PDB file of C-alpha atoms in Angstrom:
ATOM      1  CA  UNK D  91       8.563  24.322  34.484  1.00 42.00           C
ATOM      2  CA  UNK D  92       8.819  24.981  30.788  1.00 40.00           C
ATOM      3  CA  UNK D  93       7.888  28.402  29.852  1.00 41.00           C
ATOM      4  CA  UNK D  94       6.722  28.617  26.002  1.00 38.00           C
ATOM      5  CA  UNK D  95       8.265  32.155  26.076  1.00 37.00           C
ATOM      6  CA  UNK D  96      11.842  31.053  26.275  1.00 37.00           C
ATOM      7  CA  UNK D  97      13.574  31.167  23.233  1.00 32.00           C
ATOM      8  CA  UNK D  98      14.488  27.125  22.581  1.00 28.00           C
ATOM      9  CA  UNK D  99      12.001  25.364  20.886  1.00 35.00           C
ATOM     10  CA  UNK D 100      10.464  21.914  21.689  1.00 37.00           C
ATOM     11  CA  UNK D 101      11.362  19.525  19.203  1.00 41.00           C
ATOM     12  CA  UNK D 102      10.625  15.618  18.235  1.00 40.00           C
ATOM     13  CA  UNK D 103      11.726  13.366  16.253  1.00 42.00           C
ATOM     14  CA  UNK D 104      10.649  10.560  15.149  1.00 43.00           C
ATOM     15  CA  UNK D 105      12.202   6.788  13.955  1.00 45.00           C
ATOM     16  CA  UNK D 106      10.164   4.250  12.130  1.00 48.00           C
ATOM     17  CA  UNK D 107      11.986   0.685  12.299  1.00 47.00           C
ATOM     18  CA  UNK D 108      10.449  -3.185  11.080  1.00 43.00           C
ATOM     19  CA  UNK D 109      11.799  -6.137  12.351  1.00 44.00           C
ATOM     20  CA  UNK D 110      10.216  -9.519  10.925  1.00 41.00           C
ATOM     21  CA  UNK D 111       6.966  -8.033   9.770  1.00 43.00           C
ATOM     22  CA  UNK D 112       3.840  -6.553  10.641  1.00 42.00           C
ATOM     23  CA  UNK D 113       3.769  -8.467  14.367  1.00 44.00           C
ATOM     24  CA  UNK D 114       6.923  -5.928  15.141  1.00 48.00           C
ATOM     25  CA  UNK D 115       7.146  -3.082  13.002  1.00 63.00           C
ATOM     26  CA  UNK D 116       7.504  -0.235  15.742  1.00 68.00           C
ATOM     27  CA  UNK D 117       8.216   3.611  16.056  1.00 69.00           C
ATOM     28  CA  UNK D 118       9.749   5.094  18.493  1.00 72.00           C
ATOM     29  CA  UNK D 119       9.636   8.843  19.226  1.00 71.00           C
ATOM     30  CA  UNK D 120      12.340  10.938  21.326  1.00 69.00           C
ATOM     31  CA  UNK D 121      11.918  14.622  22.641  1.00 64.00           C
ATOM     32  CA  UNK D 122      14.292  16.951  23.263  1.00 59.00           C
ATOM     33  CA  UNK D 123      14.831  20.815  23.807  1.00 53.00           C
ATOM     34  CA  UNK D 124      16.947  22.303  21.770  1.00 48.00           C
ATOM     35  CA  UNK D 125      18.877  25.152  23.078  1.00 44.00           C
ATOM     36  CA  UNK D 126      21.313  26.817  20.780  1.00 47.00           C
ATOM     37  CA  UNK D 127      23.936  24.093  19.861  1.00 48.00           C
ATOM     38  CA  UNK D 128      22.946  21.885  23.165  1.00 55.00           C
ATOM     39  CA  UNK D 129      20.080  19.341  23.472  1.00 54.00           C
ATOM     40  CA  UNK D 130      18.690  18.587  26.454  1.00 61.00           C
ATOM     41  CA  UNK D 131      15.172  15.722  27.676  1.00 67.00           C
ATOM     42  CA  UNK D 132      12.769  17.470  28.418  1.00 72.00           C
ATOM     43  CA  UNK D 133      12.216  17.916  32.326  1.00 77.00           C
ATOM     44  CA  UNK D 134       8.624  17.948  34.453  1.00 82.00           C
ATOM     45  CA  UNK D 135       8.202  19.532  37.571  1.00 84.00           C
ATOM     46  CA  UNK D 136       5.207  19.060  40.413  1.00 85.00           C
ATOM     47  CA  UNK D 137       2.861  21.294  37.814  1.00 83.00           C
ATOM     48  CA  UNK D 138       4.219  20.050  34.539  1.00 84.00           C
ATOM     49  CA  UNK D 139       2.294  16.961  32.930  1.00 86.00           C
ATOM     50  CA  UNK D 140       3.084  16.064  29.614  1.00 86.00           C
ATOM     51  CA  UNK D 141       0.620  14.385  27.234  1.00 88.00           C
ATOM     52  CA  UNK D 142       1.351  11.834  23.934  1.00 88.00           C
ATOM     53  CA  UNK D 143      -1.407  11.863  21.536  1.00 87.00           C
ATOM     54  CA  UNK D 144      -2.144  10.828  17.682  1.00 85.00           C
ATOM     55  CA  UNK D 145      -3.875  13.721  15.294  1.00 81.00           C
ATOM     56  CA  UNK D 146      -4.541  15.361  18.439  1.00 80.00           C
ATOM     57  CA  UNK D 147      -7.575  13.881  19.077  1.00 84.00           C
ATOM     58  CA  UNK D 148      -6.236   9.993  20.618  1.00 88.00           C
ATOM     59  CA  UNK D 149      -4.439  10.291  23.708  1.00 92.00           C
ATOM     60  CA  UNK D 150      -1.870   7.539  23.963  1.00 93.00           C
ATOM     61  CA  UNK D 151      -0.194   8.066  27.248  1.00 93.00           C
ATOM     62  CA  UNK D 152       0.416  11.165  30.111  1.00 92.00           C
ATOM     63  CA  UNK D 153       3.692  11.336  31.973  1.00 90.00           C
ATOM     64  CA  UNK D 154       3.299  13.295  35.356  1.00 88.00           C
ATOM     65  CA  UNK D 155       6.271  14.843  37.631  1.00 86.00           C
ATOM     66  CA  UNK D 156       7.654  11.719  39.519  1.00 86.00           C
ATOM     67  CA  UNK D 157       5.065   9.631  38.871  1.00 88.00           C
ATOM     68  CA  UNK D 158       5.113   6.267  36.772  1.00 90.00           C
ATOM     69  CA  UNK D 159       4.032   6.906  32.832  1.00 92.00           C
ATOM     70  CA  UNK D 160       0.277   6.139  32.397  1.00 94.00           C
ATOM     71  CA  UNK D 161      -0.730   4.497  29.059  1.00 95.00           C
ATOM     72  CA  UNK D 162      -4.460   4.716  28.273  1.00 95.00           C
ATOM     73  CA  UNK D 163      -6.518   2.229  27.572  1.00 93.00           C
ATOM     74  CA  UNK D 164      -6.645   1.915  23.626  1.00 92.00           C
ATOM     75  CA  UNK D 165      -2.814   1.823  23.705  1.00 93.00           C
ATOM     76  CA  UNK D 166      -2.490  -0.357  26.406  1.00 92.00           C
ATOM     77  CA  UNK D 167       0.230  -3.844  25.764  1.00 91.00           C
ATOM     78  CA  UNK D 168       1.280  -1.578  22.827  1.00 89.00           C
ATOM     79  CA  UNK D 169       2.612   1.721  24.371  1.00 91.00           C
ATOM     80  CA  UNK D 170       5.446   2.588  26.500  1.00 90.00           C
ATOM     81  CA  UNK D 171       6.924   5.644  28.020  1.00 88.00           C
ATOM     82  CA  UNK D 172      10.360   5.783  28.809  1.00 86.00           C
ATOM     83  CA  UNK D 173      10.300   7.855  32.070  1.00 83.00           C
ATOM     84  CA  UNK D 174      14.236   8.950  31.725  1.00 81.00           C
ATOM     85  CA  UNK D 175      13.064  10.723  28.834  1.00 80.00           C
ATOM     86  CA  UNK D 176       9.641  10.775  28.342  1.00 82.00           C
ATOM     87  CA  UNK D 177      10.416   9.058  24.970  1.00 83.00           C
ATOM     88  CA  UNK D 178       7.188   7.021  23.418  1.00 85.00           C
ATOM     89  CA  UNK D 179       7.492   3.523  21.819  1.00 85.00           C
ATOM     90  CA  UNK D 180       4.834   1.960  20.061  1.00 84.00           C
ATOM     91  CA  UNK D 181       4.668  -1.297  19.278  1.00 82.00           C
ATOM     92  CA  UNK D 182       2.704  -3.858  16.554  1.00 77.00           C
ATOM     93  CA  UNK D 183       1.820  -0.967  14.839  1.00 73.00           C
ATOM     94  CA  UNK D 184      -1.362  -0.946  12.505  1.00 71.00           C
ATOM     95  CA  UNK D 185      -2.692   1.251   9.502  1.00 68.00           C
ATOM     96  CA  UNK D 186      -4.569   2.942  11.821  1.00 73.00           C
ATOM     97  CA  UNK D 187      -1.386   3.959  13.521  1.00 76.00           C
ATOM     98  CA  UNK D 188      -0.811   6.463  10.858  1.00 72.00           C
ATOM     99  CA  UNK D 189      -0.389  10.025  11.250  1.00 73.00           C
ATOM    100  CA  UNK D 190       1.077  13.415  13.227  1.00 76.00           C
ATOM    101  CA  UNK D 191       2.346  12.516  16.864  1.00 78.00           C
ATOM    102  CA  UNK D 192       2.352  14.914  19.243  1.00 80.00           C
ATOM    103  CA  UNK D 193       3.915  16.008  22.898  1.00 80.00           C
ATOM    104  CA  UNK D 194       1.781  18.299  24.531  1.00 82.00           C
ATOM    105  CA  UNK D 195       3.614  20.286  27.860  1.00 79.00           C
ATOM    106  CA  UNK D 196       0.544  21.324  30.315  1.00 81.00           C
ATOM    107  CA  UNK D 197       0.925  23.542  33.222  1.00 75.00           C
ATOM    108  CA  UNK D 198      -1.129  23.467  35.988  1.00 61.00           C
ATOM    109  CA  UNK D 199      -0.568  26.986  36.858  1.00 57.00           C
ATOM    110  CA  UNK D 200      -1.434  28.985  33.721  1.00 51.00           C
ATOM    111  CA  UNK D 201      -3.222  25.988  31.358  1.00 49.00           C
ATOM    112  CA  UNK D 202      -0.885  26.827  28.796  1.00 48.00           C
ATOM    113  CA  UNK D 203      -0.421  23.844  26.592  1.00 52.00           C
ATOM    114  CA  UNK D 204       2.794  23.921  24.521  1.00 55.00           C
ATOM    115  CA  UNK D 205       2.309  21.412  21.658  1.00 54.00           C
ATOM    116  CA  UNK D 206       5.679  19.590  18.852  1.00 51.00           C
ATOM    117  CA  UNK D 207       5.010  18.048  15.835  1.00 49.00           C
ATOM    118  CA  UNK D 208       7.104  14.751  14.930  1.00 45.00           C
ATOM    119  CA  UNK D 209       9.500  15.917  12.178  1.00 37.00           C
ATOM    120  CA  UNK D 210       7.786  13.279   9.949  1.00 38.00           C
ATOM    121  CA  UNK D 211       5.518  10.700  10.666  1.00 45.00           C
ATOM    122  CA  UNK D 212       5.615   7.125  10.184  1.00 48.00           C
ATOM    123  CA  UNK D 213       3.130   4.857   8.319  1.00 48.00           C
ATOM    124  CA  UNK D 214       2.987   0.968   8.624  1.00 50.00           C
ATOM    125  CA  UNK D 215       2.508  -1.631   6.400  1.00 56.00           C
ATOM    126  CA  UNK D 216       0.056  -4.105   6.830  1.00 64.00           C
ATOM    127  CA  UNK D 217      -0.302  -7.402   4.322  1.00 71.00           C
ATOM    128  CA  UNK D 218      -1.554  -6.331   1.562  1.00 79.00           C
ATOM    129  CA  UNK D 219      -5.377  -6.245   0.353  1.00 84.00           C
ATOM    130  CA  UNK D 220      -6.846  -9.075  -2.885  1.00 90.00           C
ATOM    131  CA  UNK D 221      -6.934  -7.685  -6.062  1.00 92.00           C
ATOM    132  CA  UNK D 222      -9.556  -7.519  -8.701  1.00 93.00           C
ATOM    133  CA  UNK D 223      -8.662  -7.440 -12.655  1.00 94.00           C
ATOM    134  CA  UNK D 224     -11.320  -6.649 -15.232  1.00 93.00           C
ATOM    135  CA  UNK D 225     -10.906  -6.310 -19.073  1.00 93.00           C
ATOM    136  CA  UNK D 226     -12.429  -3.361 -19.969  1.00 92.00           C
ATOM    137  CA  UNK D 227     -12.478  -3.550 -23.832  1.00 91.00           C
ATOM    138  CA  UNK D 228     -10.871  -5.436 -26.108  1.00 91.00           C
ATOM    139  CA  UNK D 229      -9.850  -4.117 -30.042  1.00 87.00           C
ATOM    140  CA  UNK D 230      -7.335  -5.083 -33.110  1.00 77.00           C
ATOM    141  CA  UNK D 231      -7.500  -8.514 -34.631  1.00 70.00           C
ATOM    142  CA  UNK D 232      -5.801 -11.517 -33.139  1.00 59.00           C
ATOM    143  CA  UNK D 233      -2.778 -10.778 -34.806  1.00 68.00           C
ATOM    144  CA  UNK D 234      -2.343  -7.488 -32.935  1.00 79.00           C
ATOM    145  CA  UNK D 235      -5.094  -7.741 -30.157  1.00 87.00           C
ATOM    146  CA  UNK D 236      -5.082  -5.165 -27.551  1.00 90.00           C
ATOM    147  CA  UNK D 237      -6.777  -4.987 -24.031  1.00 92.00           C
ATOM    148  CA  UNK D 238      -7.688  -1.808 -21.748  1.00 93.00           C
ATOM    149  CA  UNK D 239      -7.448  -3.610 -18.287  1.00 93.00           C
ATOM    150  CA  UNK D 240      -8.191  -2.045 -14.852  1.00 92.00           C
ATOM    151  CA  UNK D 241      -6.145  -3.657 -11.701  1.00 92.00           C
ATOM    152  CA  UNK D 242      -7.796  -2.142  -8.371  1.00 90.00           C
ATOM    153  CA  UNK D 243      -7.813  -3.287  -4.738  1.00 89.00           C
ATOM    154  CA  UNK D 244     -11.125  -5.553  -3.856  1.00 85.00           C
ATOM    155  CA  UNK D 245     -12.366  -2.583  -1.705  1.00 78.00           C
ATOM    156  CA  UNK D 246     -11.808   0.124  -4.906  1.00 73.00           C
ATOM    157  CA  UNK D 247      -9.368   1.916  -2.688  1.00 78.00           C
ATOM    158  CA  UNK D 248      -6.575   1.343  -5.371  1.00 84.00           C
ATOM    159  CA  UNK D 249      -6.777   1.224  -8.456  1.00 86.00           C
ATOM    160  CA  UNK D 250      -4.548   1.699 -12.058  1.00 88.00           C
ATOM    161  CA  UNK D 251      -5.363   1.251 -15.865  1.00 91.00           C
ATOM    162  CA  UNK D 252      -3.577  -0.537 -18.078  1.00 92.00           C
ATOM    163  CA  UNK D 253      -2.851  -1.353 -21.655  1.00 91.00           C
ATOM    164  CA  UNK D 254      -1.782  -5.042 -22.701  1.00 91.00           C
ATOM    165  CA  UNK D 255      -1.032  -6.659 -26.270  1.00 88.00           C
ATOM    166  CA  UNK D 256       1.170  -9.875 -26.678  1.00 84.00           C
ATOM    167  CA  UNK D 257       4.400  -8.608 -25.524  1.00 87.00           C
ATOM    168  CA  UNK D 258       3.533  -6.482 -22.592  1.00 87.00           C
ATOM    169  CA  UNK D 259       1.461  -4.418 -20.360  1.00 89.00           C
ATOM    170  CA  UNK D 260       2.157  -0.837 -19.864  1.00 89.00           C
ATOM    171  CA  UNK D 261       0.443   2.342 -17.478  1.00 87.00           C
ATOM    172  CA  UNK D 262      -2.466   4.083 -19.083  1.00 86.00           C
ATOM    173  CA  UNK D 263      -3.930   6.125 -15.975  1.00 74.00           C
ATOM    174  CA  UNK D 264      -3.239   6.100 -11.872  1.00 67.00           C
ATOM    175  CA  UNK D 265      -6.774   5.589 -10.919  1.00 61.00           C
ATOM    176  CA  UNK D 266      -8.502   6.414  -7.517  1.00 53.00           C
ATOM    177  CA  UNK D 267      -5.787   6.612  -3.861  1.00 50.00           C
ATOM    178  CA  UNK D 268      -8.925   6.961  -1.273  1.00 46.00           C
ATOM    179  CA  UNK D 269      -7.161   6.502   1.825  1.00 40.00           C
ATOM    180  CA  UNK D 270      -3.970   9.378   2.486  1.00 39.00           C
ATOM    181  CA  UNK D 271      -1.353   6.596   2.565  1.00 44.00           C
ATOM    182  CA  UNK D 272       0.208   3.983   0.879  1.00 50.00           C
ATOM    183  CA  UNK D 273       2.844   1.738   0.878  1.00 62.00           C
ATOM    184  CA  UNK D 274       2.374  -0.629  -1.428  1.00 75.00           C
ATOM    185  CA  UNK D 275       2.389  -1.221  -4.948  1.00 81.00           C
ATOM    186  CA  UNK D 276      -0.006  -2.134  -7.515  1.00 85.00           C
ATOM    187  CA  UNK D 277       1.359  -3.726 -11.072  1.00 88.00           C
ATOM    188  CA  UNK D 278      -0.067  -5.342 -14.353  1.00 91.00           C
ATOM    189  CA  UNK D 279       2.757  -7.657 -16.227  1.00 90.00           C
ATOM    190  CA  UNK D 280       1.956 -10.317 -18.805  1.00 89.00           C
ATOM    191  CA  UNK D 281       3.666 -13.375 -18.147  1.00 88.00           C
ATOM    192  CA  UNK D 282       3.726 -15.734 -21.246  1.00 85.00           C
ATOM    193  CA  UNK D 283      -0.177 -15.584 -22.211  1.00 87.00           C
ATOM    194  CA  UNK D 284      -1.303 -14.204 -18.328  1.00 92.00           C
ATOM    195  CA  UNK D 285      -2.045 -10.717 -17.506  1.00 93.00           C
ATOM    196  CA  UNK D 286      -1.301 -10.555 -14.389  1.00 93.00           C
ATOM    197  CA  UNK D 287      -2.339  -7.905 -11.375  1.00 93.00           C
ATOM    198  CA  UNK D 288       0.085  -7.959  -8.445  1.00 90.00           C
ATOM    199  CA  UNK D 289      -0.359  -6.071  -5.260  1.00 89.00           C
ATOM    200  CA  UNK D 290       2.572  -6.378  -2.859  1.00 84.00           C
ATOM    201  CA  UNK D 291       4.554  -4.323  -0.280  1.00 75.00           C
ATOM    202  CA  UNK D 292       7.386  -5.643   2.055  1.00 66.00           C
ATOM    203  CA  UNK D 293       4.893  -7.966   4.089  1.00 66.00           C
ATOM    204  CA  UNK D 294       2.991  -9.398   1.191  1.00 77.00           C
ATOM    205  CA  UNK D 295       1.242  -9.706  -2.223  1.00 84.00           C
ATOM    206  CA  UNK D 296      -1.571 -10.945  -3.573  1.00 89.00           C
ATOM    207  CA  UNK D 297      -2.345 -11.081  -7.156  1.00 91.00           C
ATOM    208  CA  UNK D 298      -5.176 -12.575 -10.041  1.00 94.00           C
ATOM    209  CA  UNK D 299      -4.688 -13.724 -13.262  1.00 93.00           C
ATOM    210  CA  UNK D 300      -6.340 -13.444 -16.931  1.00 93.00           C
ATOM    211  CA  UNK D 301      -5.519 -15.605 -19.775  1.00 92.00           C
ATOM    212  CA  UNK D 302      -5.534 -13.305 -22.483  1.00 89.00           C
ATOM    213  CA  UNK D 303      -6.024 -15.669 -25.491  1.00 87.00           C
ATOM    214  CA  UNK D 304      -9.864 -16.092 -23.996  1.00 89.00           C
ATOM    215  CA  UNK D 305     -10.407 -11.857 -25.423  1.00 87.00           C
ATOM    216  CA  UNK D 306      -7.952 -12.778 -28.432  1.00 84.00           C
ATOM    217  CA  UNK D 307      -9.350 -15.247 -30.463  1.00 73.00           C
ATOM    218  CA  UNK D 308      -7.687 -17.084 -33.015  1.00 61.00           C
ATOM    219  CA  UNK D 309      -8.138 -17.545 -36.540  1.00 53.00           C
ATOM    220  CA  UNK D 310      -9.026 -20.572 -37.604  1.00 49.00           C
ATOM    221  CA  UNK D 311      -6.179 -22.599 -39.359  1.00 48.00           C
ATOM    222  CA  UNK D 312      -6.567 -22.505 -43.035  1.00 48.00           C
ATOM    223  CA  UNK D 313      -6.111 -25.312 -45.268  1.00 48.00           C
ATOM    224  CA  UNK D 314      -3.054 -25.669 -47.328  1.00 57.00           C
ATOM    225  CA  UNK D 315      -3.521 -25.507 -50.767  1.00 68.00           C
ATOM    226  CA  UNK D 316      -2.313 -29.407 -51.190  1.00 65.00           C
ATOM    227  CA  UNK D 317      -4.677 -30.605 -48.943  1.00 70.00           C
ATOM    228  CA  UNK D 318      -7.614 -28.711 -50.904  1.00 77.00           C
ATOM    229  CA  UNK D 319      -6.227 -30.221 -54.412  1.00 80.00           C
ATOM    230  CA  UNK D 320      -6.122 -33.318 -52.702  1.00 79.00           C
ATOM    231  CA  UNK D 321      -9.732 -33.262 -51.421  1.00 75.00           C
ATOM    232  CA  UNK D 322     -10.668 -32.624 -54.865  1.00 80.00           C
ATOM    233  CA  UNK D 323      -9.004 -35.016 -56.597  1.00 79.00           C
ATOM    234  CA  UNK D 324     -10.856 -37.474 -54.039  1.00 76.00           C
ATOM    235  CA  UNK D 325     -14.108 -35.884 -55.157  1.00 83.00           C
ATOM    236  CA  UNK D 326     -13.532 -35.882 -58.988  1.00 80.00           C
ATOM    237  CA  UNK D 327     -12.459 -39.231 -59.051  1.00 73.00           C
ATOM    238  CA  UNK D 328     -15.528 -40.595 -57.131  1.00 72.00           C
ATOM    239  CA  UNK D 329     -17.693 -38.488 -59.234  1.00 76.00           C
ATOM    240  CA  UNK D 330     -15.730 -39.824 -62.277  1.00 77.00           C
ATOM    241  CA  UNK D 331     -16.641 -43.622 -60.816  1.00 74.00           C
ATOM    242  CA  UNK D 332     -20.343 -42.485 -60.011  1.00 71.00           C
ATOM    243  CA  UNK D 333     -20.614 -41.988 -64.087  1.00 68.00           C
ATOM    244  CA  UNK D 334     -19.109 -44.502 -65.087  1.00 71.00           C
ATOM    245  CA  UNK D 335     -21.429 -46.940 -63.189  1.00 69.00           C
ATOM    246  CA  UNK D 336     -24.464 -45.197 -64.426  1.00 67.00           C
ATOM    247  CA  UNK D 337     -23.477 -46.248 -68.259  1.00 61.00           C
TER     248      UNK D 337
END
């Protein structure tokens, strides 16, 4: 039985891997003791269960002393325990997924529970949410127009400000990051006359589009000075035959 006393620590570490997309993104975590310059798998006795959870607070599977791993029922088709080892492997892994994974040792005999940290946890990536893109104001002439324009996620929980004129679109502010984690990224580019909002990450991307000549009007064309003379010279000479006819 494993005594917290001793002087090795309980370790884990922790590999994130994605292979084709969301369907099999996985992450597999190992545990070992570390004794000194020698690492050894951890080993259970008769009064020695060992517990996987997520945050502490979802248990994911409990490995007992010559017994078959036992994966619980929210984890179940997507968990495995590797019995050699007591390794965990989790597969088709969500958003929800996220977080601290932890190996707790339970004795039977004293109810200590001696609890490991992954040395870093892993965070999927899930396709990517729609995007929204409003024009916030609008200022300059049409010569040198200029647009404040927000990009955000369609549930607010992203969300940057941006400046565009006719040659590009630059950062003004990172807006609100509700959630803890993200792995995606959220852009504003003008393409030709488009503004354009893209959300992507390694799965997918969404984006919307704003044509920004509809906020930057146009002057209207003027008329060339020969084309006035010649109007003119249309209306004096009509004018001059209106007189004439009168005498």
């Amino acid at each position: 039985m494993l005594q917290p006393k001793e002087e090795f620590g309980i370790t884990a570490n922790a590999a994130c891997s994605t292979n084709g997309g969301p369907d099999h993104t996985s992450m597999l975590f190992s545990i070992f003791i570390n004794s000194h310059s020698n690492a050894k798998s951890v080993v259970l006795d008769k009064k020695t269960d060992l517990i996987w959870k997520c945050n502490e607070t979802n248990n994911i599977a409990k490995c007992g002393f010559n017994n078959d791993p036992v994966v619980f029922d929210k984890y179940e088709g997507r968990a495995e325990v590797f019995r050699q080892n007591y390794s965990l492997l989790l597969k088709n892994v969500q958003h929800s997924d996220s977080g601290d994974y932890t190996a707790f040792m339970v004795s039977y005999e004293d109810q200590k529970v001696t609890c490991f940290k992954s040395l870093y946890a892993c965070y999927s990536s899930d396709a990517v949410s729609p995007v929204d893109l409003t024009v916030d104001s609008v200022s300059g002439s049409s010569d040198s127009c200029s647009l404040i324009v927000t990009c955000s996620t369609v549930d607010s929980q992203i969300s940057s400000i941006f400046t565009c004129d006719a040659q590009n679109c630059s950062l003004v502010e990172k807006g609100s990051f509700k959630a803890q984690t993200y792995s995606s990224n959220l852009t504003v580019n003008l393409q030709q006359d488009l503004i354009v909002c893209n959300h992507s990450n390694q799965v997918s991307w969404e984006q919307t589009k704003k044509d920004i000549k509809r906020y930057c009007k146009e002057k209207p064309v003027l008329f060339s000075i020969g084309l006035i003379i010649m109007v003119l010279a249309v209306i004096s000479v009509y004018l001059i035959l209106k007189y004439k006819k009168k005498k």
